[in-house]
PDB file of C-alpha atoms in Angstrom:
ATOM      1  CA  MET W   1      36.696 -15.131 103.438  1.00 36.00           C
ATOM      2  CA  SER W   2      37.310 -11.433 104.060  1.00 35.00           C
ATOM      3  CA  PHE W   3      36.518  -9.694 107.335  1.00 33.00           C
ATOM      4  CA  PHE W   4      33.546  -7.803 105.909  1.00 34.00           C
ATOM      5  CA  GLN W   5      32.152 -10.957 104.252  1.00 33.00           C
ATOM      6  CA  LYS W   6      32.133 -12.545 107.697  1.00 32.00           C
ATOM      7  CA  LEU W   7      30.100  -9.579 108.980  1.00 36.00           C
ATOM      8  CA  ARG W   8      27.512  -9.702 106.204  1.00 31.00           C
ATOM      9  CA  ILE W   9      23.971  -9.422 107.581  1.00 32.00           C
ATOM     10  CA  VAL W  10      20.976 -10.769 105.684  1.00 30.00           C
ATOM     11  CA  GLY W  11      17.465 -11.248 107.040  1.00 33.00           C
ATOM     12  CA  GLY W  12      17.786 -13.049 110.389  1.00 33.00           C
ATOM     13  CA  LEU W  13      21.594 -12.922 110.539  1.00 33.00           C
ATOM     14  CA  VAL W  14      22.264 -10.603 113.445  1.00 35.00           C
ATOM     15  CA  PRO W  15      25.930 -10.342 114.507  1.00 37.00           C
ATOM     16  CA  ASP W  16      26.806  -8.480 117.673  1.00 38.00           C
ATOM     17  CA  VAL W  17      30.092  -6.716 116.940  1.00 41.00           C
ATOM     18  CA  ARG W  18      31.822  -4.436 119.407  1.00 43.00           C
ATOM     19  CA  HIS W  19      34.784  -2.077 119.205  1.00 44.00           C
ATOM     20  CA  LEU W  20      35.763  -2.109 115.538  1.00 45.00           C
ATOM     21  CA  ARG W  21      38.531   0.240 114.506  1.00 44.00           C
ATOM     22  CA  PRO W  22      41.251   0.466 111.888  1.00 43.00           C
ATOM     23  CA  GLY W  23      44.644  -0.925 112.786  1.00 41.00           C
ATOM     24  CA  THR W  24      43.746  -3.105 115.780  1.00 39.00           C
ATOM     25  CA  GLY W  25      44.288  -6.833 115.764  1.00 36.00           C
ATOM     26  CA  ASN W  26      42.432  -9.745 117.318  1.00 35.00           C
ATOM     27  CA  GLY W  27      45.118 -12.342 116.880  1.00 35.00           C
ATOM     28  CA  ASN W  28      43.647 -13.640 113.623  1.00 33.00           C
ATOM     29  CA  GLY W  29      45.485 -11.228 111.379  1.00 34.00           C
ATOM     30  CA  ASN W  30      42.402  -9.470 110.056  1.00 33.00           C
ATOM     31  CA  GLY W  31      43.292  -6.068 111.500  1.00 33.00           C
ATOM     32  CA  HIS W  32      40.175  -5.633 113.654  1.00 34.00           C
ATOM     33  CA  ALA W  33      39.076  -6.453 117.177  1.00 31.00           C
ATOM     34  CA  VAL W  34      35.766  -8.256 116.891  1.00 31.00           C
ATOM     35  CA  ALA W  35      33.360 -10.325 118.952  1.00 29.00           C
ATOM     36  CA  MET W  36      30.414 -11.717 117.020  1.00 33.00           C
ATOM     37  CA  ARG W  37      27.114 -13.376 117.898  1.00 33.00           C
ATOM     38  CA  ALA W  38      25.019 -14.538 114.957  1.00 34.00           C
ATOM     39  CA  GLY W  39      21.985 -16.641 114.211  1.00 35.00           C
ATOM     40  CA  TYR W  40      21.721 -18.955 111.195  1.00 31.00           C
ATOM     41  CA  VAL W  41      19.642 -18.063 108.174  1.00 34.00           C
ATOM     42  CA  SER W  42      19.155 -20.413 105.241  1.00 35.00           C
ATOM     43  CA  PRO W  43      20.505 -19.404 101.803  1.00 38.00           C
ATOM     44  CA  ALA W  44      16.950 -19.421 100.403  1.00 39.00           C
ATOM     45  CA  ALA W  45      15.714 -17.080 103.142  1.00 37.00           C
ATOM     46  CA  ALA W  46      18.726 -14.833 102.593  1.00 38.00           C
ATOM     47  CA  ARG W  47      18.014 -14.537  98.866  1.00 40.00           C
ATOM     48  CA  SER W  48      14.329 -13.833  99.550  1.00 41.00           C
ATOM     49  CA  SER W  49      15.150 -11.081 102.076  1.00 40.00           C
ATOM     50  CA  GLU W  50      17.697  -9.418  99.799  1.00 44.00           C
ATOM     51  CA  SER W  51      15.179  -9.317  96.960  1.00 45.00           C
ATOM     52  CA  GLN W  52      12.833  -7.230  99.151  1.00 67.00           C
ATOM     53  CA  GLU W  53      15.364  -4.624 100.228  1.00 75.00           C
ATOM     54  CA  THR W  54      14.574  -0.997  99.437  1.00 88.00           C
ATOM     55  CA  THR W  55      17.180   1.676  98.720  1.00 91.00           C
ATOM     56  CA  ARG W  56      16.279   5.323  99.183  1.00 88.00           C
ATOM     57  CA  LEU W  57      17.770   8.773  99.475  1.00 92.00           C
ATOM     58  CA  SER W  58      18.263   9.867 103.082  1.00 94.00           C
ATOM     59  CA  ASN W  59      18.626  13.588 103.770  1.00 94.00           C
ATOM     60  CA  GLY W  60      18.949  12.830 107.467  1.00 95.00           C
ATOM     61  CA  LEU W  61      21.941  10.559 106.868  1.00 95.00           C
ATOM     62  CA  LYS W  62      23.528  13.159 104.592  1.00 95.00           C
ATOM     63  CA  GLU W  63      23.211  15.836 107.294  1.00 96.00           C
ATOM     64  CA  PHE W  64      24.451  13.420 109.954  1.00 96.00           C
ATOM     65  CA  LEU W  65      27.628  12.696 107.971  1.00 95.00           C
ATOM     66  CA  TRP W  66      28.070  16.365 107.116  1.00 94.00           C
ATOM     67  CA  SER W  67      27.996  17.219 110.825  1.00 94.00           C
ATOM     68  CA  LEU W  68      30.886  14.763 111.366  1.00 93.00           C
ATOM     69  CA  ASP W  69      33.102  16.163 108.590  1.00 88.00           C
ATOM     70  CA  GLY W  70      36.523  17.197 109.791  1.00 78.00           C
ATOM     71  CA  LEU W  71      36.206  15.210 113.009  1.00 79.00           C
ATOM     72  CA  GLY W  72      39.173  12.981 112.185  1.00 75.00           C
ATOM     73  CA  ARG W  73      39.416   9.746 114.153  1.00 85.00           C
ATOM     74  CA  GLY W  74      36.028   9.832 115.826  1.00 94.00           C
ATOM     75  CA  THR W  75      33.991   7.204 117.670  1.00 97.00           C
ATOM     76  CA  LEU W  76      30.584   5.895 116.596  1.00 97.00           C
ATOM     77  CA  LEU W  77      28.001   3.838 118.470  1.00 98.00           C
ATOM     78  CA  ASP W  78      25.705   1.901 116.096  1.00 98.00           C
ATOM     79  CA  LEU W  79      22.645   0.552 117.940  1.00 98.00           C
ATOM     80  CA  GLY W  80      21.574  -1.692 115.066  1.00 96.00           C
ATOM     81  CA  PRO W  81      22.964  -5.010 113.838  1.00 94.00           C
ATOM     82  CA  ALA W  82      26.426  -4.908 112.304  1.00 92.00           C
ATOM     83  CA  SER W  83      26.292  -4.262 108.564  1.00 91.00           C
ATOM     84  CA  GLN W  84      29.119  -4.643 106.070  1.00 87.00           C
ATOM     85  CA  ALA W  85      28.274  -1.413 104.239  1.00 91.00           C
ATOM     86  CA  THR W  86      27.762   0.672 107.385  1.00 94.00           C
ATOM     87  CA  LEU W  87      31.002  -0.527 108.944  1.00 93.00           C
ATOM     88  CA  SER W  88      32.908   0.078 105.698  1.00 93.00           C
ATOM     89  CA  LEU W  89      31.749   3.677 105.359  1.00 94.00           C
ATOM     90  CA  PHE W  90      32.658   4.732 108.894  1.00 94.00           C
ATOM     91  CA  ILE W  91      35.858   2.723 109.296  1.00 93.00           C
ATOM     92  CA  GLU W  92      37.149   4.083 105.994  1.00 91.00           C
ATOM     93  CA  ARG W  93      36.536   7.573 107.414  1.00 91.00           C
ATOM     94  CA  GLY W  94      38.761   6.714 110.364  1.00 92.00           C
ATOM     95  CA  PHE W  95      36.028   6.055 112.931  1.00 95.00           C
ATOM     96  CA  ARG W  96      36.238   3.540 115.697  1.00 95.00           C
ATOM     97  CA  VAL W  97      32.882   1.742 115.547  1.00 96.00           C
ATOM     98  CA  THR W  98      31.036   0.032 118.373  1.00 96.00           C
ATOM     99  CA  SER W  99      28.079  -1.996 117.092  1.00 95.00           C
ATOM    100  CA  ASP W 100      25.563  -2.982 119.766  1.00 97.00           C
ATOM    101  CA  ASP W 101      22.241  -4.470 118.610  1.00 97.00           C
ATOM    102  CA  LEU W 102      20.284  -3.127 121.558  1.00 97.00           C
ATOM    103  CA  LEU W 103      16.855  -4.285 120.351  1.00 98.00           C
ATOM    104  CA  LEU W 104      18.078  -7.886 120.093  1.00 97.00           C
ATOM    105  CA  THR W 105      19.541  -7.596 123.596  1.00 98.00           C
ATOM    106  CA  TRP W 106      16.222  -6.197 124.882  1.00 98.00           C
ATOM    107  CA  LYS W 107      14.313  -9.114 123.339  1.00 97.00           C
ATOM    108  CA  GLN W 108      16.657 -11.619 124.975  1.00 97.00           C
ATOM    109  CA  PHE W 109      16.275  -9.824 128.301  1.00 96.00           C
ATOM    110  CA  LEU W 110      12.453  -9.972 128.066  1.00 96.00           C
ATOM    111  CA  ASP W 111      12.508 -13.635 127.038  1.00 96.00           C
ATOM    112  CA  GLU W 112      14.675 -14.495 130.022  1.00 93.00           C
ATOM    113  CA  GLU W 113      12.432 -12.651 132.460  1.00 90.00           C
ATOM    114  CA  ARG W 114       9.314 -14.302 131.036  1.00 89.00           C
ATOM    115  CA  SER W 115      10.930 -17.723 131.412  1.00 89.00           C
ATOM    116  CA  ARG W 116      11.835 -16.988 135.010  1.00 83.00           C
ATOM    117  CA  LEU W 117       8.290 -15.811 135.722  1.00 83.00           C
ATOM    118  CA  LYS W 118       6.811 -18.985 134.241  1.00 80.00           C
ATOM    119  CA  ALA W 119       9.157 -21.012 136.414  1.00 82.00           C
ATOM    120  CA  ALA W 120       8.126 -18.942 139.461  1.00 81.00           C
ATOM    121  CA  ASP W 121      11.741 -17.994 140.100  1.00 77.00           C
ATOM    122  CA  PRO W 122      11.674 -16.552 143.638  1.00 79.00           C
ATOM    123  CA  GLY W 123      14.575 -14.251 142.807  1.00 73.00           C
ATOM    124  CA  LEU W 124      12.592 -12.531 140.047  1.00 71.00           C
ATOM    125  CA  LEU W 125       9.336 -12.356 142.003  1.00 69.00           C
ATOM    126  CA  ALA W 126      11.109 -10.188 144.560  1.00 77.00           C
ATOM    127  CA  LEU W 127      12.079  -7.609 141.918  1.00 82.00           C
ATOM    128  CA  ASP W 128      10.262  -4.485 140.731  1.00 86.00           C
ATOM    129  CA  LEU W 129       8.266  -5.731 137.719  1.00 83.00           C
ATOM    130  CA  THR W 130       6.937  -2.324 136.654  1.00 91.00           C
ATOM    131  CA  PRO W 131       8.142  -0.899 133.309  1.00 95.00           C
ATOM    132  CA  GLU W 132      10.369   1.526 135.223  1.00 96.00           C
ATOM    133  CA  GLY W 133      11.891  -1.266 137.288  1.00 94.00           C
ATOM    134  CA  ARG W 134      12.409  -3.414 134.205  1.00 95.00           C
ATOM    135  CA  ALA W 135      14.105  -0.508 132.393  1.00 97.00           C
ATOM    136  CA  ALA W 136      16.475   0.120 135.308  1.00 96.00           C
ATOM    137  CA  ARG W 137      17.375  -3.567 135.503  1.00 95.00           C
ATOM    138  CA  PHE W 138      18.024  -3.817 131.774  1.00 97.00           C
ATOM    139  CA  LEU W 139      20.263  -0.745 131.637  1.00 97.00           C
ATOM    140  CA  GLU W 140      22.250  -1.785 134.686  1.00 96.00           C
ATOM    141  CA  SER W 141      23.292  -5.037 133.022  1.00 94.00           C
ATOM    142  CA  ASN W 142      23.378  -4.047 129.344  1.00 96.00           C
ATOM    143  CA  PHE W 143      24.424  -0.410 128.978  1.00 95.00           C
ATOM    144  CA  LYS W 144      27.886   0.230 130.364  1.00 93.00           C
ATOM    145  CA  TYR W 145      29.494   2.950 128.285  1.00 97.00           C
ATOM    146  CA  SER W 146      31.575   5.734 129.767  1.00 96.00           C
ATOM    147  CA  ALA W 147      30.381   9.332 129.765  1.00 97.00           C
ATOM    148  CA  ALA W 148      31.370  11.407 126.712  1.00 97.00           C
ATOM    149  CA  SER W 149      32.863   8.363 124.962  1.00 96.00           C
ATOM    150  CA  PHE W 150      31.230   8.766 121.506  1.00 98.00           C
ATOM    151  CA  ASP W 151      31.133  11.480 118.858  1.00 97.00           C
ATOM    152  CA  ALA W 152      28.123  10.028 117.045  1.00 98.00           C
ATOM    153  CA  VAL W 153      25.260   7.581 117.598  1.00 98.00           C
ATOM    154  CA  LEU W 154      23.059   5.732 115.091  1.00 98.00           C
ATOM    155  CA  VAL W 155      19.763   5.035 116.856  1.00 98.00           C
ATOM    156  CA  TRP W 156      17.744   4.036 113.743  1.00 98.00           C
ATOM    157  CA  ASP W 157      14.072   3.384 114.701  1.00 97.00           C
ATOM    158  CA  LEU W 158      14.983   1.641 117.970  1.00 98.00           C
ATOM    159  CA  LEU W 159      12.943   3.922 120.242  1.00 98.00           C
ATOM    160  CA  ASP W 160       9.649   3.018 118.546  1.00 98.00           C
ATOM    161  CA  TYR W 161      10.111  -0.621 119.628  1.00 98.00           C
ATOM    162  CA  LEU W 162      11.093  -0.075 123.257  1.00 98.00           C
ATOM    163  CA  GLU W 163       8.711   0.360 126.161  1.00 97.00           C
ATOM    164  CA  PRO W 164       8.329   4.143 126.661  1.00 97.00           C
ATOM    165  CA  ALA W 165       9.844   3.977 130.154  1.00 97.00           C
ATOM    166  CA  LEU W 166      12.961   2.354 128.705  1.00 98.00           C
ATOM    167  CA  ALA W 167      13.077   4.633 125.646  1.00 98.00           C
ATOM    168  CA  LYS W 168      13.150   7.702 127.889  1.00 97.00           C
ATOM    169  CA  ARG W 169      16.017   6.312 129.956  1.00 98.00           C
ATOM    170  CA  ILE W 170      17.908   5.152 126.855  1.00 98.00           C
ATOM    171  CA  VAL W 171      17.819   8.687 125.424  1.00 98.00           C
ATOM    172  CA  SER W 172      19.165  10.050 128.714  1.00 97.00           C
ATOM    173  CA  CYS W 173      21.971   7.466 128.770  1.00 98.00           C
ATOM    174  CA  LEU W 174      22.865   8.116 125.134  1.00 98.00           C
ATOM    175  CA  THR W 175      22.992  11.839 125.789  1.00 98.00           C
ATOM    176  CA  ASP W 176      25.446  11.203 128.621  1.00 98.00           C
ATOM    177  CA  VAL W 177      27.782   9.081 126.480  1.00 98.00           C
ATOM    178  CA  LEU W 178      27.680  11.565 123.569  1.00 98.00           C
ATOM    179  CA  ARG W 179      30.368  14.218 123.644  1.00 96.00           C
ATOM    180  CA  PRO W 180      29.474  17.935 123.461  1.00 95.00           C
ATOM    181  CA  GLY W 181      28.994  18.787 119.798  1.00 94.00           C
ATOM    182  CA  GLY W 182      28.204  15.159 118.999  1.00 96.00           C
ATOM    183  CA  ALA W 183      25.487  14.025 116.593  1.00 97.00           C
ATOM    184  CA  MET W 184      22.694  11.470 116.832  1.00 98.00           C
ATOM    185  CA  PHE W 185      20.600  10.078 113.959  1.00 98.00           C
ATOM    186  CA  ALA W 186      17.186   8.545 114.676  1.00 98.00           C
ATOM    187  CA  MET W 187      14.030   7.609 112.792  1.00 97.00           C
ATOM    188  CA  PHE W 188      10.411   7.623 113.959  1.00 97.00           C
ATOM    189  CA  HIS W 189       7.373   5.995 112.391  1.00 96.00           C
ATOM    190  CA  SER W 190       4.318   8.196 111.884  1.00 93.00           C
ATOM    191  CA  ARG W 191       2.148   5.123 112.445  1.00 93.00           C
ATOM    192  CA  LYS W 192       2.847   1.646 113.756  1.00 93.00           C
ATOM    193  CA  PRO W 193       4.751  -0.235 111.043  1.00 92.00           C
ATOM    194  CA  GLU W 194       3.222  -3.312 109.431  1.00 90.00           C
ATOM    195  CA  VAL W 195       6.645  -4.772 108.583  1.00 92.00           C
ATOM    196  CA  PHE W 196       9.771  -4.864 110.747  1.00 95.00           C
ATOM    197  CA  HIS W 197      12.887  -3.554 109.010  1.00 94.00           C
ATOM    198  CA  ARG W 198      16.606  -3.401 109.631  1.00 95.00           C
ATOM    199  CA  TYR W 199      18.712  -0.638 108.096  1.00 94.00           C
ATOM    200  CA  ARG W 200      22.150  -0.233 106.607  1.00 93.00           C
ATOM    201  CA  VAL W 201      24.104   2.525 104.908  1.00 94.00           C
ATOM    202  CA  VAL W 202      24.736   2.264 101.161  1.00 92.00           C
ATOM    203  CA  ASP W 203      26.815   5.424 100.820  1.00 92.00           C
ATOM    204  CA  SER W 204      26.855   8.964 102.179  1.00 92.00           C
ATOM    205  CA  THR W 205      23.331   9.732 100.921  1.00 93.00           C
ATOM    206  CA  MET W 206      21.547   6.372 100.589  1.00 94.00           C
ATOM    207  CA  LEU W 207      20.022   3.896 103.047  1.00 94.00           C
ATOM    208  CA  GLN W 208      18.741   0.367 102.552  1.00 94.00           C
ATOM    209  CA  SER W 209      15.828  -1.057 104.522  1.00 92.00           C
ATOM    210  CA  LEU W 210      15.526  -4.831 104.719  1.00 93.00           C
ATOM    211  CA  PRO W 211      12.482  -6.757 106.004  1.00 94.00           C
ATOM    212  CA  ALA W 212      13.442  -8.995 108.911  1.00 95.00           C
ATOM    213  CA  PRO W 213      11.804 -11.280 111.503  1.00 95.00           C
ATOM    214  CA  VAL W 214      10.092  -9.224 114.210  1.00 96.00           C
ATOM    215  CA  LEU W 215      12.145  -8.917 117.379  1.00 96.00           C
ATOM    216  CA  CYS W 216       9.671  -6.810 119.367  1.00 96.00           C
ATOM    217  CA  PRO W 217       6.316  -5.283 118.378  1.00 96.00           C
ATOM    218  CA  ALA W 218       6.205  -1.515 117.929  1.00 97.00           C
ATOM    219  CA  GLN W 219       5.328   0.127 121.256  1.00 97.00           C
ATOM    220  CA  LYS W 220       4.595   3.767 120.548  1.00 96.00           C
ATOM    221  CA  VAL W 221       4.154   6.338 117.784  1.00 96.00           C
ATOM    222  CA  TYR W 222       5.907   9.518 118.908  1.00 97.00           C
ATOM    223  CA  GLN W 223       4.428  12.891 118.028  1.00 95.00           C
ATOM    224  CA  ASN W 224       6.684  15.868 117.333  1.00 93.00           C
ATOM    225  CA  ARG W 225       6.161  17.338 120.796  1.00 95.00           C
ATOM    226  CA  GLU W 226       7.005  14.020 122.462  1.00 97.00           C
ATOM    227  CA  ILE W 227      10.217  13.760 120.445  1.00 96.00           C
ATOM    228  CA  GLN W 228      11.192  17.266 121.490  1.00 94.00           C
ATOM    229  CA  ASP W 229      10.489  16.389 125.125  1.00 95.00           C
ATOM    230  CA  LEU W 230      12.746  13.323 124.881  1.00 96.00           C
ATOM    231  CA  PHE W 231      15.630  15.326 123.429  1.00 97.00           C
ATOM    232  CA  THR W 232      15.459  18.552 125.422  1.00 95.00           C
ATOM    233  CA  ARG W 233      19.213  18.444 126.154  1.00 96.00           C
ATOM    234  CA  TYR W 234      20.144  18.920 122.495  1.00 96.00           C
ATOM    235  CA  ARG W 235      20.918  22.352 121.099  1.00 94.00           C
ATOM    236  CA  THR W 236      19.785  21.632 117.510  1.00 92.00           C
ATOM    237  CA  THR W 237      17.167  19.353 115.981  1.00 94.00           C
ATOM    238  CA  LYS W 238      16.640  18.867 112.255  1.00 95.00           C
ATOM    239  CA  SER W 239      13.742  16.783 110.978  1.00 94.00           C
ATOM    240  CA  PHE W 240      13.292  15.306 107.505  1.00 92.00           C
ATOM    241  CA  VAL W 241      10.188  13.690 106.047  1.00 86.00           C
ATOM    242  CA  GLY W 242      11.110  10.259 104.691  1.00 71.00           C
ATOM    243  CA  ARG W 243       9.348   7.515 102.789  1.00 68.00           C
ATOM    244  CA  ASN W 244       7.230   4.737 104.298  1.00 70.00           C
ATOM    245  CA  GLN W 245       5.864   6.908 107.127  1.00 81.00           C
ATOM    246  CA  LEU W 246       9.358   7.489 108.528  1.00 91.00           C
ATOM    247  CA  ARG W 247      10.685  10.760 109.906  1.00 94.00           C
ATOM    248  CA  GLU W 248      14.456  11.151 110.034  1.00 96.00           C
ATOM    249  CA  VAL W 249      15.761  13.362 112.809  1.00 97.00           C
ATOM    250  CA  LEU W 250      19.258  14.681 113.450  1.00 97.00           C
ATOM    251  CA  PHE W 251      20.111  15.808 116.985  1.00 97.00           C
ATOM    252  CA  LEU W 252      23.203  17.883 117.767  1.00 97.00           C
ATOM    253  CA  LYS W 253      24.316  18.073 121.385  1.00 95.00           C
TER     254      LYS W 253
END
């Protein structure tokens, strides 16, 4: 089985892959450093999910890639689940890719805290349980990237599913790890989505959206002014009206 076949993501299959780059080995002879965490999905469920995938033109993706032209061996942080097609496109362009499924990590963090609360864990009861306190605790243990370490970030629609207090801090952290001149691609729903989707790149102009089991319910619908307020540290913002009540936004630092 090839490396990219091992990384294939369908429906509930959610690998956590970090630090992928051309020409690095992991001792298995596949030419990539990889650490993977995945959940099982039945073949029948996989076929059903694939049959519902939607492919569409993405002007935001096209502009995002255009902004990275000529960068050479850049670095990309992908905040969605690892996808064969997405990894292929960027690795073939010489990028070192870090894939970090932050929404899955957030769900696991919430589940753990709820379990500790139900068990009346005295250690948790002594902590700040406000949204701000929860956001600080999550970032301290789950977001440890160096400043100015990435040229590009794929945020997808992550911010819509995070508590607003955490979304605000995530944007600030991402801005810190993005190099000057770097690019960020994000999507925002114009109303709360009825179906949870995951996304992957088909090619330089096309995206696929794939229905998936809900990790977290949508938390907020951001208006244009609220998006601008979140990304005040960026010198350029380009917005594109997409299908299915999705706005695609490119931010240039």
